[in-house]
CSV table of C-alpha atoms in Angstrom, one decimal:
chain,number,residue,atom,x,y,z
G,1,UNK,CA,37.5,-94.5,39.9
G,2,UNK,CA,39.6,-91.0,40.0
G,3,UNK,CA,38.5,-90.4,36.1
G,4,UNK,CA,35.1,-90.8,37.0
G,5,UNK,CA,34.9,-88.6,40.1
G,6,UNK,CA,36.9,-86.2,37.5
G,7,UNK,CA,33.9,-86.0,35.3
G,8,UNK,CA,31.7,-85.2,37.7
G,9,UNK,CA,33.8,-82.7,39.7
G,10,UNK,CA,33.8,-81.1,35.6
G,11,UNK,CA,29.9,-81.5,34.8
G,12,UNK,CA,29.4,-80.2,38.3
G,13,UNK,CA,31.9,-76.8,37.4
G,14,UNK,CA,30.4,-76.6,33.8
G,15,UNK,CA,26.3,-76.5,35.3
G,16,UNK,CA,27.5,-73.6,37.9
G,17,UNK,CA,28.7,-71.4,35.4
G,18,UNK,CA,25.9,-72.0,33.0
G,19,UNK,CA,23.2,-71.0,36.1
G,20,UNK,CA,25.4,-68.0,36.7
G,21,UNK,CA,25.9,-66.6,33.3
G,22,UNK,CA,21.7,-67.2,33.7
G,23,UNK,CA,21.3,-65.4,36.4
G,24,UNK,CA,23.3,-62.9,34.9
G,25,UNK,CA,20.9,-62.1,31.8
G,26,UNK,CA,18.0,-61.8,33.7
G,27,UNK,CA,19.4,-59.4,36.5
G,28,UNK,CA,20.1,-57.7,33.1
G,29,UNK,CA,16.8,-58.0,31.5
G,30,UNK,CA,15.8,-56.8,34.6
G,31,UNK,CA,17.5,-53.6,34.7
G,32,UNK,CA,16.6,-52.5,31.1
G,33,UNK,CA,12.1,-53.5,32.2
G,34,UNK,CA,13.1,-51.3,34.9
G,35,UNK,CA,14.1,-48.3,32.6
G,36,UNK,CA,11.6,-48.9,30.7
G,37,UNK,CA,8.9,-48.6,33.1
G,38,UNK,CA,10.1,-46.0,35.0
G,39,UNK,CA,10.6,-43.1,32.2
G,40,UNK,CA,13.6,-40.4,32.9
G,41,UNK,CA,12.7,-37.2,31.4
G,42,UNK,CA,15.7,-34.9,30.3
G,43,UNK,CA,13.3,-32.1,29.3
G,44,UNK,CA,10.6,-30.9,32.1
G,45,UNK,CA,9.0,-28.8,29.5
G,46,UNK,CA,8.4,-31.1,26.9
G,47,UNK,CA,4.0,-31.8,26.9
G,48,UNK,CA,5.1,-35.5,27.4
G,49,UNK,CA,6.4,-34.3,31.2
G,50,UNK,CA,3.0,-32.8,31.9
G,51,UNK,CA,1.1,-36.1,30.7
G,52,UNK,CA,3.7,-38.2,32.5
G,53,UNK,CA,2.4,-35.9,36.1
G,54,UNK,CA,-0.8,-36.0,35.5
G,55,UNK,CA,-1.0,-39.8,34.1
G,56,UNK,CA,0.3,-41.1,36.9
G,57,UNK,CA,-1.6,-38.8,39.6
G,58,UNK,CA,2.0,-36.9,40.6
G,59,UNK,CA,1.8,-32.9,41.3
G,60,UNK,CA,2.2,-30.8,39.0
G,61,UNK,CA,5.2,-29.1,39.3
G,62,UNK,CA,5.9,-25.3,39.3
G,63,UNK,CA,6.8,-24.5,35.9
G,64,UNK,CA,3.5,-26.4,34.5
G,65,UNK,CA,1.2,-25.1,37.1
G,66,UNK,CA,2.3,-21.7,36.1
G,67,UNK,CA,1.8,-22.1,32.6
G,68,UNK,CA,-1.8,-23.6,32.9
G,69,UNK,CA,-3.1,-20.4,35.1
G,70,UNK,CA,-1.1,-18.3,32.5
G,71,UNK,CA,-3.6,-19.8,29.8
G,72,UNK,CA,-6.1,-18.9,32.4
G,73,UNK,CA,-6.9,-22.6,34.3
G,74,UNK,CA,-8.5,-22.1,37.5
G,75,UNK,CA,-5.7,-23.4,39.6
G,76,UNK,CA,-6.2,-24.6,43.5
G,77,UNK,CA,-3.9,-25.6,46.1
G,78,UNK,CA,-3.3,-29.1,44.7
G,79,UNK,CA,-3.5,-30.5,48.1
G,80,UNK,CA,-7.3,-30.4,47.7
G,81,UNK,CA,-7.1,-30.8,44.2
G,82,UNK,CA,-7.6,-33.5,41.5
G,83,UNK,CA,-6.1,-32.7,38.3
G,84,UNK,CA,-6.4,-35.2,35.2
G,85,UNK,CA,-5.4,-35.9,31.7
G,86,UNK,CA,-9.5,-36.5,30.8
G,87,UNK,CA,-8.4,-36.7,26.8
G,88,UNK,CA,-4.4,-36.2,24.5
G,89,UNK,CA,-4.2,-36.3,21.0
G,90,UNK,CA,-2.4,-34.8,18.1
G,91,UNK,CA,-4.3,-32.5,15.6
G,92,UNK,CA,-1.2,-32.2,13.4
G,93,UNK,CA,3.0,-32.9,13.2
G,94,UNK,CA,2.7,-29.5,15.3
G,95,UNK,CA,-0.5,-29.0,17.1
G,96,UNK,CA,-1.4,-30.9,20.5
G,97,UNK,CA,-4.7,-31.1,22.1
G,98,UNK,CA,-4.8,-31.8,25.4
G,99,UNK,CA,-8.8,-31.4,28.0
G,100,UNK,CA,-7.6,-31.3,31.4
G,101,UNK,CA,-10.1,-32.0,34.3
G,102,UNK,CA,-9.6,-30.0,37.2
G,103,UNK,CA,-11.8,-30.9,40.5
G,104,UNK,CA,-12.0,-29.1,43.4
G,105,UNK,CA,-14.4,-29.9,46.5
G,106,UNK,CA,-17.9,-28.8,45.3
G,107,UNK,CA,-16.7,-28.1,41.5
G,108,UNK,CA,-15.4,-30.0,38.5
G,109,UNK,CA,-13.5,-27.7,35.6
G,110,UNK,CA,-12.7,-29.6,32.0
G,111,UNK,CA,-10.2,-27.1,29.4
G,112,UNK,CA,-9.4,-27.8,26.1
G,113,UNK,CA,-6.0,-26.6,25.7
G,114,UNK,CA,-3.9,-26.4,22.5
G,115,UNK,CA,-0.2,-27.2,22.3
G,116,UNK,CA,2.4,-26.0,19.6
G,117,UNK,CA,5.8,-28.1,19.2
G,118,UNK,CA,4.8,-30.1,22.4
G,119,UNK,CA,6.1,-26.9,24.4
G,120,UNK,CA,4.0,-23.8,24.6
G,121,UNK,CA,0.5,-23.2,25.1
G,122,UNK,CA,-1.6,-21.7,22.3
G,123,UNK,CA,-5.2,-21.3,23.2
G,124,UNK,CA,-7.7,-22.7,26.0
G,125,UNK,CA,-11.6,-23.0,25.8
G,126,UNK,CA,-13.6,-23.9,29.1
G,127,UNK,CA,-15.1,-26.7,28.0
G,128,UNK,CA,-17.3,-28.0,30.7
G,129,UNK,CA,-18.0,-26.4,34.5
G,130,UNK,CA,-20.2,-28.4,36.9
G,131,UNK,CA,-21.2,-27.7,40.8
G,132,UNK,CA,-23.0,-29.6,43.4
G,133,UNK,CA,-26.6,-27.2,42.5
G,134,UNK,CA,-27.9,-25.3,45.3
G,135,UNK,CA,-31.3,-24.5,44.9
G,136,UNK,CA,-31.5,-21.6,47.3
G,137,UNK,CA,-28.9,-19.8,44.9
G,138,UNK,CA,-30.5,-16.9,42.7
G,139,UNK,CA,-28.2,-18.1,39.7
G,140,UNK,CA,-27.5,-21.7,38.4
G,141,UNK,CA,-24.8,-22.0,35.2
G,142,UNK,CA,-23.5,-25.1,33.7
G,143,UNK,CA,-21.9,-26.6,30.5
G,144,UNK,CA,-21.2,-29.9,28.9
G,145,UNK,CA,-19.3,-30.5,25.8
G,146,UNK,CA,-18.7,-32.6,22.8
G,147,UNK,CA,-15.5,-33.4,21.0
G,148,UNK,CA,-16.7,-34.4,17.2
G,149,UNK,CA,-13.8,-35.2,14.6
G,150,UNK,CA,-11.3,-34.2,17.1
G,151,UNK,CA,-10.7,-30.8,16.2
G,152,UNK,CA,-14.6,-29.6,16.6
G,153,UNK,CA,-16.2,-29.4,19.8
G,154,UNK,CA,-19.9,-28.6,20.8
G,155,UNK,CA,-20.6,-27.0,24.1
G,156,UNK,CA,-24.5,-26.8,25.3
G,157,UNK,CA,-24.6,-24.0,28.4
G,158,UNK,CA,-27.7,-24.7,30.7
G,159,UNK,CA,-28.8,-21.7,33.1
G,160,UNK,CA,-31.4,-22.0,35.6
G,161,UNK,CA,-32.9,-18.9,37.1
G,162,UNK,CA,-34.6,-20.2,40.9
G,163,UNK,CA,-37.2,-17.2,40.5
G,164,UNK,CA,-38.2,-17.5,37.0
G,165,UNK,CA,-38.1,-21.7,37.5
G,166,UNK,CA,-36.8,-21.5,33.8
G,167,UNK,CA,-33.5,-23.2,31.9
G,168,UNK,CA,-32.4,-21.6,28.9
G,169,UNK,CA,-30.0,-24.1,26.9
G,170,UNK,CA,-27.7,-22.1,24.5
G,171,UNK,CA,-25.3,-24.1,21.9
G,172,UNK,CA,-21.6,-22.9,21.0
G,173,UNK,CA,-19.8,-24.7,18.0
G,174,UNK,CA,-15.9,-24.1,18.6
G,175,UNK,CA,-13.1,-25.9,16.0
G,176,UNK,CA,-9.4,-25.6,16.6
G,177,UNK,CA,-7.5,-24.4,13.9
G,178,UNK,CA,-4.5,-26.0,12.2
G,179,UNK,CA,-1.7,-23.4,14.1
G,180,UNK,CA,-3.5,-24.1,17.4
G,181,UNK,CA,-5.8,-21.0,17.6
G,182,UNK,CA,-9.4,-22.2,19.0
G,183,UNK,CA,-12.3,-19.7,17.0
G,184,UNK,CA,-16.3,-20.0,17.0
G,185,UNK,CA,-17.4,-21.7,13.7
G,186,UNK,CA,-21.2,-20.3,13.6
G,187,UNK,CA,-19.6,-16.9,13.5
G,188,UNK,CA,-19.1,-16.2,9.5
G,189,UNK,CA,-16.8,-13.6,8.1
G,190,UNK,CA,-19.2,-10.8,6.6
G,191,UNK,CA,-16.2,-8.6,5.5
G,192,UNK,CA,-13.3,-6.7,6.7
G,193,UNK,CA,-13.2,-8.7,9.8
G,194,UNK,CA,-16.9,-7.9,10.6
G,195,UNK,CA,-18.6,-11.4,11.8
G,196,UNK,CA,-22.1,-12.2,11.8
G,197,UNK,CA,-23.4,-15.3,13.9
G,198,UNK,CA,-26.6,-17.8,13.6
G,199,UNK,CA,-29.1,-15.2,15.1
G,200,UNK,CA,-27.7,-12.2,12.9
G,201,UNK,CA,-25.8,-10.7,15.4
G,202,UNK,CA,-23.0,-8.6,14.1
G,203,UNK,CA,-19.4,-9.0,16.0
G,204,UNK,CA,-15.7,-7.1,15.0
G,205,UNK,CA,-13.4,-9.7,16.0
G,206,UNK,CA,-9.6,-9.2,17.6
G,207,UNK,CA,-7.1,-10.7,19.8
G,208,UNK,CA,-7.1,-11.1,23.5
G,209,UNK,CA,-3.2,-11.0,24.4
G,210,UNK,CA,-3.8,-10.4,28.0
G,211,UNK,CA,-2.5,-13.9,28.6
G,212,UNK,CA,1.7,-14.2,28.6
G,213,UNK,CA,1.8,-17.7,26.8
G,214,UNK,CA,-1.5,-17.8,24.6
G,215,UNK,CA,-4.0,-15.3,22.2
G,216,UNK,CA,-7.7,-16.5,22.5
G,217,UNK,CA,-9.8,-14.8,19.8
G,218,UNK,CA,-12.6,-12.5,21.0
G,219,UNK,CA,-15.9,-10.9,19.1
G,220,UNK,CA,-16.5,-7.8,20.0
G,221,UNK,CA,-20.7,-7.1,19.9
G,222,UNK,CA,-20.6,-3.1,21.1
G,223,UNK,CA,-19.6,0.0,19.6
G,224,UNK,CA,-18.5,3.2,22.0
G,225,UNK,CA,-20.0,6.7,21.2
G,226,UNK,CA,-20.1,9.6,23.3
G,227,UNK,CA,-23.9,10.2,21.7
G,228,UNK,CA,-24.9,6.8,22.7
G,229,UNK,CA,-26.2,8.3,26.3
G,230,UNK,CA,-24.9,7.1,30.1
G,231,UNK,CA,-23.3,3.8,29.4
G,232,UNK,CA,-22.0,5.0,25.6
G,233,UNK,CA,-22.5,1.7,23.7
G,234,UNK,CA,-24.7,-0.2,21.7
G,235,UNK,CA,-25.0,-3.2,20.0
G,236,UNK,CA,-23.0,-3.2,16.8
G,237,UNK,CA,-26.4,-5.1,15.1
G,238,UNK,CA,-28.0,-1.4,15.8
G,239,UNK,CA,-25.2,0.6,14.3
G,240,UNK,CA,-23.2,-0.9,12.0
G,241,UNK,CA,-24.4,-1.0,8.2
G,242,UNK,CA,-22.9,-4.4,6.9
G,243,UNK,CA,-23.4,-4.0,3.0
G,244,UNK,CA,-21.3,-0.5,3.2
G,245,UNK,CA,-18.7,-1.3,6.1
G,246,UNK,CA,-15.0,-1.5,4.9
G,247,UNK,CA,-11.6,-1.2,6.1
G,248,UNK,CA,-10.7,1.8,4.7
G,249,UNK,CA,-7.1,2.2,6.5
G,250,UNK,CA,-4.5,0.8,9.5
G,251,UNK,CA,-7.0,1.0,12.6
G,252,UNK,CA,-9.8,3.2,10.4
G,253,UNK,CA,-13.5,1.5,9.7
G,254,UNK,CA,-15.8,2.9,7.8
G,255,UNK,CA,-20.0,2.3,6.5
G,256,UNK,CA,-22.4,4.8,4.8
G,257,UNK,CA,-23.4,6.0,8.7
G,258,UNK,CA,-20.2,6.0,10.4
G,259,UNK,CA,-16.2,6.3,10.9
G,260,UNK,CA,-15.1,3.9,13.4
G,261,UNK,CA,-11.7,3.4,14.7
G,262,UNK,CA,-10.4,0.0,16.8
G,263,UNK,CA,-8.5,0.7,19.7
G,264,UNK,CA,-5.9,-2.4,20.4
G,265,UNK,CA,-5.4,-3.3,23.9
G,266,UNK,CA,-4.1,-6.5,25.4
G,267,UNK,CA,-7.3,-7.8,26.0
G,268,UNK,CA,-8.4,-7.6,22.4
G,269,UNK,CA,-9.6,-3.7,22.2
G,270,UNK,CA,-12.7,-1.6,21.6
G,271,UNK,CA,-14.7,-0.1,18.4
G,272,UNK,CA,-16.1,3.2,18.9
G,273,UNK,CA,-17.1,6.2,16.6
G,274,UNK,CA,-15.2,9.1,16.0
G,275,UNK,CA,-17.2,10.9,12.6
């Protein structure tokens, strides 16, 4: 009778260690679920931060919200403001492409913003702007895009005018270059960085640096002259003669009319006549 309640008191021991060596490993499978739902991010200015914030509907915090008006988002006080990841993906091993929707009360914002080495912002393009319409307004503007083969977008730009009761529809064809940069693609290269676009329109292109973290490309369509009357510019489809126009040295244009030299400035710079 003792051996037998011996083997019990034993089976007894042996199935409360095995249920607490149980309960062990899956307090411990617990723990590791729990890391891995709950990501801790070493590096606040890595892109995968900002997606994490803005994934999960958290503010963003200060150093991102100041690097997305730097690129020149329209940034409100986030208590009245939705901001979303709409779209991520990566162009390249270096380039990021991020749209961000920002909406505000009456107005919804999308930007397509470029990323180099998951850190620093290259380029933005307004990609899409939309109001609740007010028909007693004078002026009506809005845009809508298309992402085609995910570096190519297609924005169409709608304007109504309440007095003329007419909409104009204008198409813009953007692409995003392999380094980040975002340029027009239905602007061609004439020569000597003179661009011509669809309607044979003739544009100097240059660099807007007026933004600390980014350079957004800009076409320039106006030259300067003091002979050019009260406002002193005119198209450059007027002026410029594009079979003779060369870069003849440093900031120095020249065509069978005209000397022209570009004046840099942070915000990309100005083309004016000086022979």
């Amino acid at each position: 009778m003792r051996k037998k309640t011996n083997v019990i008191f034993y089976a007894v021991c042996l199935c409360l260690v095995l249920s607490c060596k149980q309960n062990s490993a899956v307090k411990e499978g617990s723990s590791v679920t729990d890391k891995a739902t709950k990501p801790v991010f070493s590096d606040t200015t890595h892109i995968d931060y900002l997606r994490f914030l803005l994934t999960n509907d958290k503010k963003v915090n200060p150093y991102w919200e100041a690097k997305l008006k730097t690129v020149g988002v329209e940034m409100f006080p986030q208590n009245n403001t939705e901001i979303i990841l709409d779209n991520y993906w990566s162009l390249n091993e270096k380039t990021q492409v991020l749209i961000i929707k920002v909406n505000s009360g009456n107005s919804s914002d999308s930007y397509l913003i470029t990323s180099n080495n998951n850190t620093d912002f290259m380029a933005m393009l307004h990609i899409s702007h939309k109001y609740k319409r007010n028909l007693n307004n004078d002026f009506y503007s809005y845009r809508e895009y298309e992402i085609m083969g995910g570096n190519r977008v297609e924005l169409t730009v709608r304007e109504f005018f309440t007095e003329e009761k007419i909409e104009t529809i204008k198409k813009e064809k953007w692409y995003v270059r392999y380094d980040g940069m975002i340029e027009r693609e239905d602007y061609h290269l004439v020569r000597d960085n003179l661009y011509k676009d669809t309607l044979e329109s003739l544009y100097f292109k240059c660099l807007d640096k007026s933004q600390k973290t980014s350079s957004t490309v800009r076409y320039l369509d106006v030259v300067y002259s003091e002979d050019f009357g009260l406002e002193g510019i005119k198209k450059m489809s007027e002026v410029i003669d594009e079979q003779s126009f060369r870069h003849v040295m440093e900031d120095t244009f020249a065509d069978k009319n005209h000397i022209y030299k570009f004046n840099l400035m942070i915000d990309g710079g100005t083309l004016e006549i000086i022979e």
